[in-house]
């Protein structure tokens, strides 16, 4: 078998290998070198990784198993240092590999502007997973970040960092953002959208230097402006990575020069991807790279194939910024514009025509018809017959407004649906007719919507058209029937769009119902108060009855009342007050709870303010036994009395409860602190458990003893009580900020992965920032609800509004 | 013709909330929507007797706090897959006062 050596495991070479193994498995023995210590992942999805919507595991396209299954000899983390053309061998630091054919797929390297300070720590590029992780690990929440470069990559980096809570400024050399894809008007709308999400934009900004002592602290511009920056991200462009080709004396211009068959000046050596130059053109978008992969696979199998680049369309993968751009829209002799502008809705559409053909499309705010225009442009359709309604899209070309499906139905089979993978409508229809009836199946056999995913809706529409009633739409990921946005999307948009009330969320995110429902309203109320603790006004009517009445409703409409006993410790005076209250309000049952508190069951609603006035007077406060919030901290006796107890577990439990009480969380949270591994407080099946040992404190999390029973998993161990408290607090805040409403910690941890949680809590600056944000929130929420509700002024509201039985008796 | 009696001020009922009135035929929940419309329904879910007055009000619907049955407050009909209805009572607002069908008073007279 002949040897094929591939240098670079990126998206282009990944696709090449797929085509190769599919068409002729076993034709080549492949050796794959990669400088990065891993296989291929979807680089288009780095922005969602940066913003925290996805993890690395979710964007891997070819893992070790895939390579192994195809017999690929992987040399990851081994950069190739030399190509010996005479002996047809490539050398890495670890040794040589002979080849019969060689493919160079080294991609491109980010361009760094050589200004003073560009080599300071804290200056990063945005290109691969290392860059992305560097930005995440910099712990940028609450810090200043400057992105140099307002192109596609730069804006995605900016949005990702803003989603992680950084104060972001984008510095862009040109007069408007994304000037290669957008005209000034659309650039302005984009800028306005970004600014609305708190991202500052500085256009016409030329970077002069990066300032800082020992690490980046600020960016100085030519006009004298100084933008503070804990992190500087350079995203000003890429250049083909051609060093190996240069050293091997292959023909290189801007990129490695290849012919239509992707062959370099050496007939045994091929190149593809961002490192190549084909007919004076270099490539940065993924669609032409995938075309190259297809062509090169055929070349390597001895078939004739030729690469013909086509114009590609651009979308920006920043949620909420809807833009579409394709073709040429510069002003020139003989060109005409059709422009549609609706400033109120932030919609702008522009078509550039030449000789009755569309040669450029820019759309902002409403991009639904983008692919239709793009199809007309690629096919060079004569549009003179529909000029007067052209800008309104396909729905208007029949004279009457058609339903949205009609727009998709009107697309010809060769219309491109998935820009990333160059999949046209006909291919999807054929796949569906061939038996691919689910989105996953269509994805698997056509790649449509498998990359950036923005065309998923279109693909589904094509499937629906083909299958008719046989099409079952996948379950919506929306948080409830009122919206298609997922919980995660809503949280992120609340943050990035600065939404600060339930009506604002419903308005801006297009809620489909009037006033939401019992399922989304409590979630929104929680997300808002967690995000804006100082500004948001809690909406009592969006709370479930238990939280609205600060007591648990029972099946007969009465309530149970549970006063807080810090760490399960009480006094004779408190017990007396509880006993008195129970007698005075004729409480039918007094019971000890599983969390070491006393439950007064069967209290009538109108008695709640009075019973609490009495309990408050004795110094007791609400136990929040009804809340999606901190419930109890269960403790054992600890070192003070127990002959085995190693630390003051009772004291630590009380300390933690006094710190955490009153805080609202996505679901209820229960803690346990045991004084020794005998675990009398049952700490190892709580949301957070602390087990005291001789050497200090073992903190474990994500246990459960409810619908599921699950042991906690170790989070950290520390000799210091202060640090234990800090770690527990940081974990609770991390849960508050990230979990979906009604997910207990064990469910949330399973979703995000314990390793990620550990990393956040272990990183000192991140941990401190979490604790700080928790304290800010607690400055508002660490209070007893009954202190305000059991006043005489508030009391009447708990009783009936009127008693018509009395009137009737008169 | 329905005769109405005054049961209190509209402002005594929280927006998107309810207050209960006691009548000779059981408790009636008087709801106030976000846009200040009022509805009166028996305060008893036909499912397991949950107090609808403690439910969440969204649009002109209310969700029972015990098991999340949803009712259209115009008709009292259960929504979705659930079947059943809650009795509704004529109610209206005049000059900031809430007026309810006097039937709720007179019937108990007769009883």
XYZ file of C-alpha atoms in Angstrom, chain A residues 29-620:
592
model
C -1.874 4.164 4.266
C -2.189 7.567 5.947
C 0.236 9.165 8.367
C -1.147 12.365 9.867
C 1.026 15.007 11.537
C -0.478 17.808 13.582
C 1.219 20.535 15.565
C -1.806 20.778 17.863
C -1.938 17.844 20.290
C -5.309 16.644 18.979
C -7.321 15.735 15.945
C -9.815 17.757 13.997
C -12.470 19.970 15.483
C -14.924 22.417 13.986
C -13.137 25.744 14.091
C -16.328 27.563 13.141
C -17.643 26.627 16.557
C -14.875 28.257 18.567
C -17.097 31.271 19.226
C -19.751 29.180 21.010
C -16.932 27.575 23.001
C -15.639 31.006 23.895
C -19.062 32.232 24.941
C -19.613 29.081 26.984
C -22.473 27.659 24.908
C -20.505 24.644 23.811
C -17.617 22.604 25.130
C -14.627 21.347 23.193
C -16.065 17.813 23.270
C -19.113 19.064 21.408
C -17.135 20.459 18.488
C -14.801 17.549 17.860
C -15.399 16.205 14.356
C -12.735 13.497 14.174
C -11.617 11.973 17.443
C -8.907 9.417 18.139
C -11.414 6.593 17.634
C -12.298 7.823 14.168
C -8.671 7.944 13.086
C -8.028 4.538 14.645
C -11.024 3.025 12.862
C -9.550 4.143 9.558
C -6.051 2.988 10.330
C -4.569 6.476 10.352
C -1.174 6.688 12.011
C -1.579 9.891 14.050
C 1.411 11.966 15.110
C -0.313 14.626 17.188
C 1.686 17.319 18.926
C 4.543 16.613 16.514
C 5.117 19.597 14.244
C 6.803 18.752 10.941
C 10.135 20.556 10.695
C 11.342 19.639 7.208
C 10.266 18.131 3.921
C 13.005 16.216 2.106
C 11.716 16.205 -1.455
C 14.690 14.290 -2.880
C 14.065 11.313 -0.568
C 10.289 11.856 -0.320
C 10.378 11.988 3.458
C 9.014 14.445 6.003
C 10.736 14.951 9.323
C 9.233 15.925 12.637
C 11.145 16.418 15.864
C 10.537 12.723 16.534
C 11.740 11.277 13.251
C 10.979 10.800 9.594
C 8.113 9.376 7.559
C 8.452 8.423 3.884
C 5.653 9.323 1.476
C 4.452 8.440 -1.977
C 2.197 11.460 -1.880
C 2.279 14.384 0.500
C -0.556 16.762 1.379
C 0.272 20.067 3.001
C -2.710 21.368 4.957
C -1.013 23.685 7.376
C -3.744 26.301 7.263
C -2.917 29.822 8.213
C -1.461 31.756 11.078
C -3.010 34.791 12.665
C -1.365 38.047 11.766
C 0.099 40.048 14.618
C 0.544 43.771 14.117
C 4.118 44.481 15.113
C 3.396 47.407 17.410
C 5.373 47.945 20.611
C 4.020 45.713 23.347
C 2.492 43.140 21.019
C 4.630 40.477 22.667
C 3.418 41.223 26.203
C 1.636 38.484 28.135
C -2.088 39.132 27.886
C -1.962 39.652 24.133
C -3.570 36.722 22.340
C -4.754 35.823 18.875
C -8.020 34.045 18.103
C -7.408 31.100 15.919
C -7.430 27.753 17.671
C -8.532 26.022 20.807
C -5.416 27.155 22.698
C -6.289 30.790 21.971
C -9.887 30.197 22.982
C -8.878 28.477 26.212
C -6.369 31.237 26.925
C -9.166 33.779 26.776
C -11.460 31.635 28.924
C -8.731 30.920 31.454
C -7.787 34.567 31.681
C -10.956 34.773 33.772
C -12.162 37.829 31.928
C -15.481 38.252 33.699
C -15.694 41.823 34.930
C -12.403 42.754 33.295
C -11.532 44.917 30.307
C -10.810 43.314 26.961
C -9.850 44.988 23.703
C -10.297 43.212 20.395
C -8.202 44.657 17.606
C -9.991 43.976 14.357
C -13.693 44.372 13.577
C -13.986 41.604 11.019
C -15.807 38.291 11.340
C -13.331 36.688 13.728
C -12.832 39.785 15.830
C -16.548 40.313 16.366
C -17.099 36.681 17.252
C -14.275 36.922 19.768
C -15.763 40.143 21.157
C -19.236 38.658 21.511
C -17.838 35.523 23.131
C -15.869 37.500 25.698
C -18.828 39.796 26.382
C -20.958 36.720 26.997
C -18.400 35.723 29.615
C -18.898 39.036 31.324
C -15.940 41.051 30.035
C -16.169 44.774 29.201
C -15.207 44.611 25.554
C -14.010 47.321 23.189
C -13.518 46.578 19.505
C -10.888 48.697 17.772
C -11.260 48.680 14.013
C -9.003 50.417 11.521
C -11.656 51.053 8.900
C -14.638 53.384 8.938
C -17.164 50.642 9.636
C -17.239 47.077 10.880
C -16.798 44.088 8.543
C -16.068 46.413 5.659
C -15.198 43.508 3.415
C -18.673 42.057 3.779
C -20.875 45.008 4.644
C -21.567 48.429 3.266
C -21.458 51.390 5.668
C -25.199 51.374 6.397
C -25.283 47.714 7.408
C -22.019 48.219 9.289
C -23.689 50.981 11.260
C -26.645 48.746 12.198
C -24.256 46.044 13.316
C -22.312 48.535 15.414
C -25.533 49.764 17.015
C -26.558 46.201 17.847
C -23.204 45.452 19.416
C -23.259 48.661 21.426
C -26.718 47.775 22.692
C -25.167 44.617 24.103
C -22.514 46.629 25.879
C -19.685 46.116 23.386
C -17.912 49.403 22.662
C -16.834 49.999 19.079
C -14.029 52.333 18.054
C -13.827 52.638 14.265
C -11.013 54.427 12.446
C -8.819 53.335 15.331
C -5.192 52.623 14.456
C -3.309 50.769 17.157
C -0.046 52.494 18.083
C 1.126 50.427 21.013
C 0.078 48.026 23.687
C 0.954 49.487 27.065
C 1.785 47.638 30.236
C 4.433 46.730 32.762
C 5.099 43.024 32.470
C 1.689 42.372 30.950
C -0.894 44.124 28.780
C -2.756 46.856 30.594
C -4.069 49.128 27.843
C -4.161 49.786 24.117
C -2.938 53.151 22.835
C -4.283 54.396 19.505
C -2.726 56.846 17.043
C -5.357 59.455 17.939
C -4.213 59.323 21.566
C -7.142 57.298 22.911
C -6.226 54.764 25.571
C -8.512 51.768 26.115
C -7.797 49.821 29.314
C -7.247 46.128 28.587
C -6.542 43.189 30.862
C -6.634 41.120 27.702
C -5.893 42.146 24.121
C -7.106 39.909 21.320
C -5.595 40.481 17.879
C -7.930 39.415 15.114
C -6.675 41.496 12.225
C -6.273 38.778 9.673
C -4.580 35.570 8.754
C -1.748 34.682 6.433
C -1.216 31.304 4.789
C 1.219 29.145 6.705
C 3.838 28.490 4.011
C 7.104 28.058 5.902
C 7.507 24.330 5.193
C 6.708 24.839 1.513
C 9.131 27.746 1.286
C 11.928 25.775 2.904
C 11.274 22.936 0.484
C 11.490 25.363 -2.445
C 7.961 24.789 -3.660
C 6.405 27.630 -5.634
C 4.915 30.045 -3.123
C 3.300 33.424 -3.673
C 0.944 34.624 -0.952
C 0.093 30.952 -0.436
C 1.386 27.659 -1.750
C 0.607 27.773 -5.456
C -1.630 24.901 -6.622
C -3.283 24.027 -9.914
C -6.905 22.991 -10.446
C -6.089 19.489 -9.178
C -4.536 20.985 -5.985
C -1.064 19.893 -7.079
C 1.896 22.067 -6.083
C 4.966 22.679 -8.231
C 6.159 19.218 -7.113
C 3.850 16.597 -8.688
C 4.094 14.345 -5.613
C 3.069 17.133 -3.274
C -0.436 18.562 -2.897
C -1.819 21.305 -0.768
C -5.264 22.421 0.299
C -6.982 24.748 2.682
C -6.053 28.185 3.862
C -2.376 27.668 3.064
C -2.936 27.527 -0.708
C -3.192 30.079 -3.444
C -5.250 29.112 -6.458
C -5.360 31.413 -9.486
C -4.160 34.384 -7.397
C -6.822 33.749 -4.751
C -6.413 32.668 -1.128
C -9.258 31.287 0.962
C -10.559 32.004 4.439
C -14.117 30.658 4.443
C -14.864 27.008 4.840
C -17.024 26.264 1.774
C -14.258 26.483 -0.855
C -11.965 24.457 1.419
C -14.484 21.641 1.448
C -14.688 21.843 -2.337
C -10.916 21.537 -2.453
C -11.077 18.464 -0.221
C -13.518 16.829 -2.625
C -11.310 17.573 -5.617
C -8.087 16.478 -3.938
C -9.609 13.171 -2.832
C -10.435 12.412 -6.443
C -6.999 13.525 -7.591
C -5.389 11.171 -5.078
C -7.550 8.321 -6.384
C -6.342 9.016 -9.900
C -9.536 10.625 -11.154
C -9.734 13.878 -13.038
C -11.249 16.673 -11.042
C -10.877 20.408 -11.091
C -11.367 22.990 -8.344
C -13.484 25.979 -9.381
C -14.012 28.457 -6.584
C -17.492 29.929 -6.325
C -18.563 33.049 -4.571
C -19.531 32.415 -0.986
C -21.923 34.065 1.363
C -21.087 35.188 4.876
C -23.077 35.026 8.047
C -21.965 36.329 11.400
C -22.234 33.769 14.170
C -23.167 36.154 16.927
C -26.597 35.469 18.370
C -28.994 38.300 17.760
C -26.928 39.903 14.995
C -28.589 38.723 11.849
C -26.551 39.569 8.825
C -26.003 38.110 5.410
C -23.555 39.232 2.802
C -22.476 37.891 -0.554
C -20.879 39.198 -3.709
C -19.636 42.619 -4.567
C -21.283 45.830 -3.439
C -18.723 48.438 -4.184
C -19.959 51.431 -6.148
C -18.995 51.435 -9.800
C -20.113 52.673 -13.168
C -23.208 50.888 -14.469
C -24.234 49.481 -11.097
C -27.567 50.146 -9.477
C -28.791 49.697 -5.944
C -32.139 48.597 -4.603
C -32.294 49.489 -0.928
C -34.893 48.718 1.697
C -34.587 50.438 5.040
C -36.681 50.132 8.197
C -34.697 51.887 10.896
C -37.380 51.276 13.528
C -36.970 47.519 13.237
C -33.264 47.710 12.445
C -33.737 46.135 9.035
C -31.647 46.975 6.023
C -31.445 45.176 2.691
C -29.421 46.148 -0.314
C -29.115 44.511 -3.704
C -26.480 45.583 -6.186
C -27.494 45.030 -9.814
C -25.440 45.110 -12.962
C -26.936 44.324 -16.356
C -30.171 43.149 -14.697
C -28.288 40.602 -12.631
C -27.684 40.589 -8.896
C -23.985 40.885 -8.150
C -24.132 41.780 -4.470
C -26.433 41.215 -1.497
C -26.207 42.805 1.937
C -28.922 42.144 4.476
C -29.155 43.085 8.104
C -31.866 42.331 10.648
C -33.930 40.097 8.374
C -31.901 37.614 6.381
C -34.599 35.072 5.637
C -34.404 35.628 1.872
C -30.614 35.662 1.744
C -30.225 32.258 0.153
C -32.824 33.030 -2.485
C -30.986 36.203 -3.544
C -27.718 34.327 -3.391
C -29.138 31.676 -5.696
C -30.246 34.333 -8.199
C -26.788 35.847 -8.000
C -24.928 32.577 -8.578
C -27.215 31.597 -11.424
C -26.936 35.079 -12.941
C -30.708 35.156 -13.295
C -32.159 38.062 -15.234
C -34.206 39.906 -12.622
C -35.626 42.658 -14.864
C -39.090 41.061 -14.750
C -39.385 41.264 -10.974
C -37.425 44.397 -10.228
C -40.294 46.254 -8.595
C -40.876 43.550 -5.973
C -37.443 41.917 -5.964
C -36.339 43.365 -2.631
C -39.372 41.828 -0.881
C -38.097 38.368 -1.687
C -39.554 35.208 -3.207
C -42.840 35.475 -1.343
C -43.829 38.446 -3.470
C -42.875 37.142 -6.868
C -46.260 35.517 -7.438
C -48.101 38.771 -6.818
C -49.560 37.589 -3.514
C -47.837 36.973 -0.217
C -47.120 33.309 0.214
C -46.419 31.372 3.352
C -42.767 30.989 4.404
C -42.647 27.414 3.150
C -43.433 28.690 -0.329
C -40.150 30.569 -0.354
C -38.301 27.316 0.173
C -40.560 25.506 -2.275
C -39.709 28.143 -4.870
C -35.986 27.446 -4.607
C -34.553 25.499 -7.545
C -32.820 22.177 -6.775
C -29.392 23.729 -7.225
C -30.049 26.513 -4.682
C -27.492 26.366 -1.928
C -28.934 25.639 1.505
C -25.817 25.021 3.569
C -23.100 27.532 2.789
C -20.447 25.928 4.991
C -20.636 22.602 3.203
C -21.905 23.687 -0.181
C -25.009 21.499 -0.001
C -27.825 22.391 -2.381
C -31.530 21.776 -2.020
C -31.507 18.889 -4.534
C -28.930 16.970 -2.498
C -31.059 17.242 0.628
C -34.216 16.232 -1.231
C -32.391 13.217 -2.666
C -31.119 12.245 0.780
C -34.613 12.474 2.255
C -36.066 10.433 -0.601
C -33.287 7.955 -0.015
C -34.532 7.366 3.522
C -32.903 10.067 5.642
C -35.982 11.253 7.492
C -34.416 12.872 10.524
C -32.229 15.932 10.734
C -29.387 13.832 12.114
C -29.664 11.402 9.223
C -29.646 14.237 6.681
C -26.666 15.723 8.453
C -24.843 12.415 8.436
C -25.229 11.786 4.722
C -25.079 15.312 3.269
C -23.207 17.350 5.941
C -25.933 19.994 5.557
C -26.225 22.138 8.713
C -23.380 20.152 10.258
C -20.944 23.033 10.597
C -22.099 26.408 11.866
C -25.717 25.244 12.001
C -27.387 28.533 11.011
C -29.170 26.795 8.135
C -30.795 24.140 10.342
C -34.220 25.761 9.973
C -33.907 25.819 6.182
C -32.827 22.197 6.065
C -35.852 21.277 8.158
C -38.098 23.193 5.796
C -36.698 21.330 2.808
C -37.266 18.065 4.682
C -40.818 19.067 5.462
C -41.495 19.928 1.835
C -40.181 16.569 0.739
C -41.816 14.478 3.424
C -45.080 16.392 3.780
C -47.033 15.184 6.791
C -44.442 12.498 7.350
C -42.104 15.141 8.742
C -41.908 15.245 12.484
C -40.250 18.430 13.671
C -37.630 17.735 16.301
C -38.699 18.666 19.794
C -38.074 22.358 20.167
C -35.253 23.249 22.483
C -37.247 26.200 23.724
C -37.705 26.732 27.444
C -41.492 26.402 27.074
C -44.233 26.824 24.498
C -43.890 30.607 24.762
C -40.481 30.757 23.093
C -38.080 28.834 20.872
C -35.097 30.154 22.822
C -33.454 27.647 25.118
C -32.846 28.432 28.773
C -29.177 28.964 27.972
C -29.970 31.362 25.107
C -32.330 33.364 27.258
C -29.756 33.708 30.037
C -27.082 34.747 27.599
C -29.342 37.272 25.873
C -30.505 38.739 29.173
C -26.834 39.391 29.873
C -25.657 40.531 26.455
C -28.700 42.654 25.605
C -28.933 44.122 29.081
C -32.576 43.010 29.555
C -33.744 43.905 33.033
C -37.422 43.025 33.320
C -39.747 40.205 32.320
C -41.669 42.422 29.851
C -38.348 43.501 28.289
C -37.285 39.868 27.831
C -40.628 38.934 26.318
C -40.626 41.953 24.009
C -37.028 41.708 22.808
C -36.916 37.944 22.457
C -40.281 37.700 20.720
C -42.314 35.762 23.296
C -45.209 34.021 21.578
C -47.689 34.299 24.436
C -49.209 37.191 26.334
C -47.564 37.291 29.729
C -45.735 33.974 29.487
C -46.854 30.923 31.447
C -46.380 29.228 34.803
C -43.258 27.585 33.504
C -41.263 30.439 31.932
C -42.180 33.246 34.310
C -40.541 31.841 37.460
C -37.467 30.943 35.380
C -37.218 34.462 33.929
C -37.735 36.010 37.346
C -34.866 33.929 38.684
C -32.525 34.611 35.741
C -33.113 38.349 36.055
C -32.544 38.577 39.789
C -29.448 36.394 39.506
C -28.060 38.558 36.709
C -28.970 42.008 38.035
C -29.222 41.621 41.817
C -28.942 45.342 42.474
C -31.258 46.556 39.733
C -33.928 43.943 39.214
C -37.178 44.232 41.129
C -38.377 40.779 42.143
C -41.751 39.974 40.528
C -43.871 38.395 43.210
C -46.600 37.371 40.763
C -44.086 35.357 38.774
C -43.325 33.217 41.772
C -44.824 29.847 42.538
C -47.359 29.953 45.380
C -44.878 28.623 47.963
C -42.437 31.429 47.328
C -45.172 34.034 46.974
C -46.610 33.072 50.385
C -43.299 32.093 51.997
C -44.735 28.778 53.159
C -45.376 25.369 51.627
C -48.868 24.808 50.294
C -50.397 21.488 51.353
C -52.926 19.395 49.502
C -55.832 20.948 51.449
C -54.706 24.532 50.801
C -53.187 25.036 54.257
C -49.506 25.807 54.687
C -46.550 24.520 56.628
C -44.279 26.873 58.489
C -40.635 26.081 59.152
C -38.524 28.521 61.179
C -34.801 28.475 60.550
C -32.581 26.741 63.103
C -29.051 27.603 62.137
C -27.107 24.406 61.545
C -29.902 22.502 63.302
C -29.084 24.088 66.659
C -31.816 25.629 68.806
C -32.382 26.928 72.311
C -35.014 26.338 74.978
C -36.352 29.858 74.332
C -36.793 29.155 70.631
C -38.453 25.824 71.337
C -40.799 27.570 73.746
C -41.694 30.179 71.144
C -42.398 27.468 68.582
C -44.507 25.537 71.050
C -46.457 28.666 71.980
C -47.083 29.506 68.327
C -48.211 25.963 67.600
C -50.750 26.116 70.416
C -51.935 29.632 69.701
C -52.685 28.931 66.020
C -53.968 25.408 66.634
C -51.337 23.779 64.460
C -52.549 20.232 63.754
C -49.102 18.642 63.482
C -45.597 19.470 64.703
C -42.896 17.440 63.045
C -39.110 17.294 62.807
C -37.936 17.504 59.196
C -35.180 15.585 57.493
C -33.082 18.745 57.541
C -33.150 19.068 61.346
C -35.806 21.761 61.574
C -39.295 21.854 63.137
C -42.237 21.890 60.749
C -45.584 23.342 61.792
C -48.105 21.738 59.454
C -51.631 22.871 58.618
C -51.493 26.644 59.166
C -54.259 28.656 57.484
C -53.144 31.271 54.990
C -54.668 34.204 56.844
C -52.805 33.146 60.013
C -49.396 33.198 58.327
C -48.574 36.870 59.073
C -49.554 36.531 62.738
C -47.735 33.287 63.404
C -44.661 34.834 61.842
C -45.017 38.026 63.820
C -44.844 35.852 66.955
C -41.937 33.742 65.674
C -40.013 36.811 64.491
C -40.451 38.375 67.900
C -38.663 35.352 69.391
C -35.771 35.901 66.973
C -36.727 33.153 64.516
